[in-house]
Amino acid sequence: MTFFRQLRWKLFFSHMLILGIGVIVLIATAFFLASAPLAMETPTSVSDVLGQNVPAPSASPPAGQERFQIVVEQSLLIAGFAALAAAVVVSLYVSRRIVEPLQELSLVSRRLAQGYYRERTAIQSDDEMADLASSINQLADALEKTEQRRLTLLADVAHELRTPLTTIEGYMEGLIDGVIAPEPETFTLIQHEATRLKWLIQELALLSRAEAGQLRVECKLLDLKAPILNVVAQFRPQFTAQEVTLNLDLPPEPVMINADSDRIEQILINLLGNALHYTPPGGHVRLRVMPSDYFVQIEIRDTGIGIPAEHLPHIFERFYRVDKSRARTSGGTGIGLTIARHLVYAHGGEIWAESEGAGRGATFFVTLPLPEPLPLAV
Ligand code: ADP
């Protein structure tokens, strides 16, 4: 925005213009009246100019001092009228330039407040009004995106909840109609879907707390190897059952970190669970812990189905699945990594994934800060 286009300078110059017109007219009138021979019927007061008084005939021209007074009075009067006319014209113009955009901005803000997030202003000026209009448009953009995310989330949640419910409903109808035999496998299947529904609701509650920034982590000084060994012990039978080899590579010494043990377990369950889930029988998964000076890195590498490059940047987004149909049959929801990322961030760490592409395995990395070393006693 150039200097002279700023609103404050427009106002300043409009006042200066009125003043200037007044002064110029004053000087010009004074000059003209002083040099012109003064007629007998020349008005001598404001009311004369307004035509209210009929001038009285005078026998002789006015003397020097009187003439000076008449010239001053008339000049002031004419200059005053000229300045008034200029003030009216300039004020009308300037106020139109200010009031009209303000009215439009207030209309747009009202529409936004009513929930019409597509509303935008189209102010074309290049002064402070345009700045304000562009800020309001940015606000509208942000509101529209948030609303879009909210609607998508609602649709996703409804979809995720509907899937197990539809399965349960289908089995129940089959049982009632006698189409499905009341066998233990049928009840196990129904129970499995009910458990999945319960787990999904718990995950959704956790996700909503995390996204609202209300996820509490209660950090204590602990050996990172403890939660790792817990989770590994939990997963061992499943790895054996699915014929996937799990290798552990831990440093011999304790790895002390300030962390919430349950939350660390939750991160590992999500990552190790995925590694198992997406690695076919005969594959390998390796969990490695590498402490360095300021942080410790946990690496979970698998030889599974891998992640195509175009999907890598998105897998931590909520409800994102690389292969939706595959995930649907295998029960994936696309929430696990989003929660893991929130939990890692809550610990001040980083999480990312690498993969050389489909069929070439995937590696997930988590870094967590190490506690500050105690200052050496002197
Ligand atoms: P899901 O419940 O679907 O596993 P996640 O949020 O844990 O949800 O993962 C998101 C997506 O990332 C998965 O649907 C899957 O496509 C991909 N993914 C995660 N971990 C792996 C892995 N180890 N190997 C291949 N793909 C993976």
CSV table of N, CA, C and O in Angstrom, one decimal, residues 303-357:
chain,number,residue,atom,x,y,z
A,303,THR,N,9.1,-56.3,7.3
A,303,THR,CA,9.3,-56.7,5.9
A,303,THR,C,8.0,-57.0,5.2
A,303,THR,O,7.8,-57.8,4.3
A,304,GLY,N,7.0,-56.2,5.6
A,304,GLY,CA,5.6,-56.4,5.2
A,304,GLY,C,5.2,-55.8,3.8
A,304,GLY,O,6.1,-55.5,3.0
A,305,ILE,N,4.0,-55.4,3.7
A,305,ILE,CA,3.5,-54.9,2.4
A,305,ILE,C,3.9,-53.5,2.0
A,305,ILE,O,3.8,-53.1,0.8
A,306,GLY,N,4.6,-52.8,2.9
A,306,GLY,CA,5.1,-51.5,2.6
A,306,GLY,C,4.1,-50.4,2.3
A,306,GLY,O,2.9,-50.7,2.4
A,307,ILE,N,4.6,-49.2,2.1
A,307,ILE,CA,3.6,-48.1,1.9
A,307,ILE,C,4.1,-47.3,0.7
A,307,ILE,O,5.2,-46.8,0.6
A,308,PRO,N,3.2,-47.2,-0.4
A,308,PRO,CA,3.6,-46.4,-1.6
A,308,PRO,C,3.9,-45.0,-1.2
A,308,PRO,O,3.3,-44.4,-0.3
A,309,ALA,N,4.9,-44.4,-1.9
A,309,ALA,CA,5.4,-43.1,-1.6
A,309,ALA,C,4.3,-42.0,-1.5
A,309,ALA,O,4.3,-41.1,-0.6
A,310,GLU,N,3.3,-42.1,-2.4
A,310,GLU,CA,2.3,-41.0,-2.4
A,310,GLU,C,1.4,-41.1,-1.1
A,310,GLU,O,0.7,-40.1,-0.8
A,311,HIS,N,1.4,-42.2,-0.4
A,311,HIS,CA,0.6,-42.3,0.8
A,311,HIS,C,1.3,-42.0,2.0
A,311,HIS,O,0.7,-41.6,3.1
A,312,LEU,N,2.7,-42.1,2.0
A,312,LEU,CA,3.5,-41.8,3.2
A,312,LEU,C,3.2,-40.5,3.9
A,312,LEU,O,3.0,-40.5,5.1
A,313,PRO,N,3.0,-39.4,3.2
A,313,PRO,CA,2.7,-38.1,3.9
A,313,PRO,C,1.4,-38.1,4.6
A,313,PRO,O,1.1,-37.2,5.4
A,314,HIS,N,0.5,-39.0,4.3
A,314,HIS,CA,-0.9,-39.0,4.8
A,314,HIS,C,-1.2,-40.0,5.9
A,314,HIS,O,-2.2,-39.9,6.6
A,315,ILE,N,-0.3,-41.0,6.1
A,315,ILE,CA,-0.8,-42.1,7.0
A,315,ILE,C,-1.0,-41.7,8.5
A,315,ILE,O,-1.7,-42.4,9.2
A,316,PHE,N,-0.5,-40.5,8.9
A,316,PHE,CA,-0.7,-40.1,10.3
A,316,PHE,C,-2.0,-39.2,10.4
A,316,PHE,O,-2.4,-38.8,11.4
A,317,GLU,N,-2.7,-39.0,9.2
A,317,GLU,CA,-3.9,-38.2,9.2
A,317,GLU,C,-5.0,-39.1,9.7
A,317,GLU,O,-5.0,-40.3,9.5
A,318,ARG,N,-6.0,-38.5,10.4
A,318,ARG,CA,-7.0,-39.3,11.0
A,318,ARG,C,-7.9,-40.0,9.9
A,318,ARG,O,-8.2,-39.4,8.9
A,319,PHE,N,-8.2,-41.3,10.2
A,319,PHE,CA,-9.0,-42.1,9.3
A,319,PHE,C,-8.4,-42.4,7.9
A,319,PHE,O,-9.1,-42.9,7.0
A,320,TYR,N,-7.1,-42.1,7.8
A,320,TYR,CA,-6.4,-42.4,6.5
A,320,TYR,C,-6.0,-43.8,6.4
A,320,TYR,O,-5.3,-44.3,7.3
A,321,ARG,N,-6.4,-44.5,5.4
A,321,ARG,CA,-5.9,-45.9,5.2
A,321,ARG,C,-5.4,-46.0,3.8
A,321,ARG,O,-6.0,-45.4,2.8
A,322,VAL,N,-4.3,-46.7,3.6
A,322,VAL,CA,-3.7,-46.8,2.2
A,322,VAL,C,-4.7,-47.6,1.3
A,322,VAL,O,-5.0,-47.1,0.3
A,323,ASP,N,-5.1,-48.7,1.8
A,323,ASP,CA,-6.0,-49.5,1.0
A,323,ASP,C,-7.3,-49.7,1.8
A,323,ASP,O,-7.4,-50.5,2.7
A,324,LYS,N,-8.3,-48.9,1.4
A,324,LYS,CA,-9.5,-48.9,2.2
A,324,LYS,C,-10.2,-50.2,2.3
A,324,LYS,O,-10.7,-50.7,3.3
A,325,SER,N,-10.2,-50.9,1.1
A,325,SER,CA,-11.0,-52.2,1.1
A,325,SER,C,-10.3,-53.2,1.9
A,325,SER,O,-10.9,-53.9,2.7
A,326,ARG,N,-8.9,-53.2,1.8
A,326,ARG,CA,-8.2,-54.2,2.6
A,326,ARG,C,-8.3,-53.9,4.1
A,326,ARG,O,-8.6,-54.8,4.9
A,327,ALA,N,-8.2,-52.7,4.4
A,327,ALA,CA,-8.3,-52.3,5.8
A,327,ALA,C,-9.7,-52.6,6.4
A,327,ALA,O,-9.8,-53.0,7.5
A,328,ARG,N,-10.7,-52.5,5.5
A,328,ARG,CA,-12.1,-52.7,6.0
A,328,ARG,C,-12.2,-54.2,6.4
A,328,ARG,O,-12.7,-54.5,7.4
A,329,THR,N,-11.7,-55.1,5.5
A,329,THR,CA,-11.9,-56.5,5.9
A,329,THR,C,-11.0,-56.9,7.1
A,329,THR,O,-11.3,-57.8,7.8
A,330,SER,N,-9.8,-56.2,7.2
A,330,SER,CA,-8.9,-56.6,8.3
A,330,SER,C,-9.2,-55.7,9.6
A,330,SER,O,-8.5,-55.8,10.5
A,331,GLY,N,-10.2,-54.9,9.5
A,331,GLY,CA,-10.6,-54.2,10.7
A,331,GLY,C,-9.8,-52.9,11.0
A,331,GLY,O,-10.0,-52.3,12.1
A,332,GLY,N,-9.0,-52.4,10.1
A,332,GLY,CA,-8.3,-51.1,10.3
A,332,GLY,C,-9.2,-49.9,10.3
A,332,GLY,O,-10.2,-49.9,9.6
A,333,THR,N,-8.9,-48.9,11.1
A,333,THR,CA,-9.7,-47.7,11.1
A,333,THR,C,-9.0,-46.4,10.7
A,333,THR,O,-9.6,-45.4,10.4
A,334,GLY,N,-7.7,-46.5,10.8
A,334,GLY,CA,-6.9,-45.3,10.4
A,334,GLY,C,-6.8,-44.3,11.5
A,334,GLY,O,-6.6,-43.1,11.3
A,335,ILE,N,-7.0,-44.7,12.8
A,335,ILE,CA,-6.9,-43.8,13.9
A,335,ILE,C,-5.6,-44.1,14.7
A,335,ILE,O,-5.1,-43.1,15.3
A,336,GLY,N,-5.1,-45.3,14.6
A,336,GLY,CA,-4.0,-45.7,15.5
A,336,GLY,C,-2.8,-44.8,15.4
A,336,GLY,O,-2.2,-44.3,16.4
A,337,LEU,N,-2.4,-44.5,14.1
A,337,LEU,CA,-1.2,-43.6,13.9
A,337,LEU,C,-1.4,-42.2,14.3
A,337,LEU,O,-0.5,-41.5,14.8
A,338,THR,N,-2.7,-41.7,14.2
A,338,THR,CA,-3.0,-40.3,14.6
A,338,THR,C,-2.8,-40.2,16.1
A,338,THR,O,-2.2,-39.3,16.6
A,339,ILE,N,-3.4,-41.2,16.8
A,339,ILE,CA,-3.2,-41.2,18.3
A,339,ILE,C,-1.8,-41.3,18.7
A,339,ILE,O,-1.3,-40.6,19.5
A,340,ALA,N,-1.0,-42.2,18.0
A,340,ALA,CA,0.4,-42.4,18.3
A,340,ALA,C,1.1,-41.1,18.2
A,340,ALA,O,1.9,-40.7,19.0
A,341,ARG,N,0.8,-40.4,17.1
A,341,ARG,CA,1.5,-39.1,16.8
A,341,ARG,C,1.2,-38.1,17.9
A,341,ARG,O,2.1,-37.4,18.4
A,342,HIS,N,-0.1,-38.0,18.3
A,342,HIS,CA,-0.5,-37.1,19.4
A,342,HIS,C,0.3,-37.4,20.7
A,342,HIS,O,0.8,-36.5,21.4
A,343,LEU,N,0.4,-38.7,21.0
A,343,LEU,CA,1.1,-39.2,22.2
A,343,LEU,C,2.6,-38.8,22.2
A,343,LEU,O,3.2,-38.4,23.2
A,344,VAL,N,3.2,-39.1,21.0
A,344,VAL,CA,4.6,-38.8,20.9
A,344,VAL,C,4.8,-37.3,21.0
A,344,VAL,O,5.7,-36.8,21.8
A,345,TYR,N,4.0,-36.5,20.4
A,345,TYR,CA,4.1,-35.0,20.5
A,345,TYR,C,4.0,-34.6,21.9
A,345,TYR,O,4.7,-33.6,22.4
A,346,ALA,N,3.0,-35.2,22.6
A,346,ALA,CA,2.8,-34.8,24.1
A,346,ALA,C,4.0,-35.1,24.9
A,346,ALA,O,4.2,-34.5,26.0
A,347,HIS,N,4.9,-36.0,24.4
A,347,HIS,CA,6.2,-36.2,25.1
A,347,HIS,C,7.3,-35.4,24.6
A,347,HIS,O,8.5,-35.6,25.0
A,348,GLY,N,7.0,-34.5,23.7
A,348,GLY,CA,8.1,-33.7,23.1
A,348,GLY,C,8.9,-34.4,22.1
A,348,GLY,O,10.0,-34.0,21.8
A,349,GLY,N,8.4,-35.5,21.5
A,349,GLY,CA,9.2,-36.3,20.6
A,349,GLY,C,8.7,-36.1,19.1
A,349,GLY,O,7.9,-35.2,18.8
A,350,GLU,N,9.2,-37.0,18.3
A,350,GLU,CA,8.9,-36.9,16.8
A,350,GLU,C,8.5,-38.3,16.4
A,350,GLU,O,9.0,-39.3,16.9
A,351,ILE,N,7.7,-38.4,15.3
A,351,ILE,CA,7.4,-39.7,14.8
A,351,ILE,C,7.3,-39.6,13.3
A,351,ILE,O,6.8,-38.6,12.8
A,352,TRP,N,7.8,-40.5,12.5
A,352,TRP,CA,7.7,-40.5,11.1
A,352,TRP,C,7.9,-42.0,10.5
A,352,TRP,O,8.3,-42.9,11.3
A,353,ALA,N,7.6,-42.1,9.3
A,353,ALA,CA,7.6,-43.4,8.6
A,353,ALA,C,8.4,-43.4,7.4
A,353,ALA,O,8.5,-42.3,6.7
A,354,GLU,N,9.1,-44.5,7.0
A,354,GLU,CA,9.8,-44.6,5.8
A,354,GLU,C,9.5,-45.9,5.1
A,354,GLU,O,9.2,-46.9,5.9
A,355,SER,N,9.4,-45.9,3.8
A,355,SER,CA,9.2,-47.2,3.1
A,355,SER,C,9.7,-47.1,1.7
A,355,SER,O,9.7,-46.0,1.1
A,356,GLU,N,10.3,-48.1,1.2
A,356,GLU,CA,10.8,-48.1,-0.2
A,356,GLU,C,9.7,-48.4,-1.2
A,356,GLU,O,10.0,-48.5,-2.4
A,357,GLY,N,8.5,-48.5,-0.7
A,357,GLY,CA,7.4,-48.7,-1.6
A,357,GLY,C,6.6,-50.0,-1.4
A,357,GLY,O,6.9,-50.8,-0.4
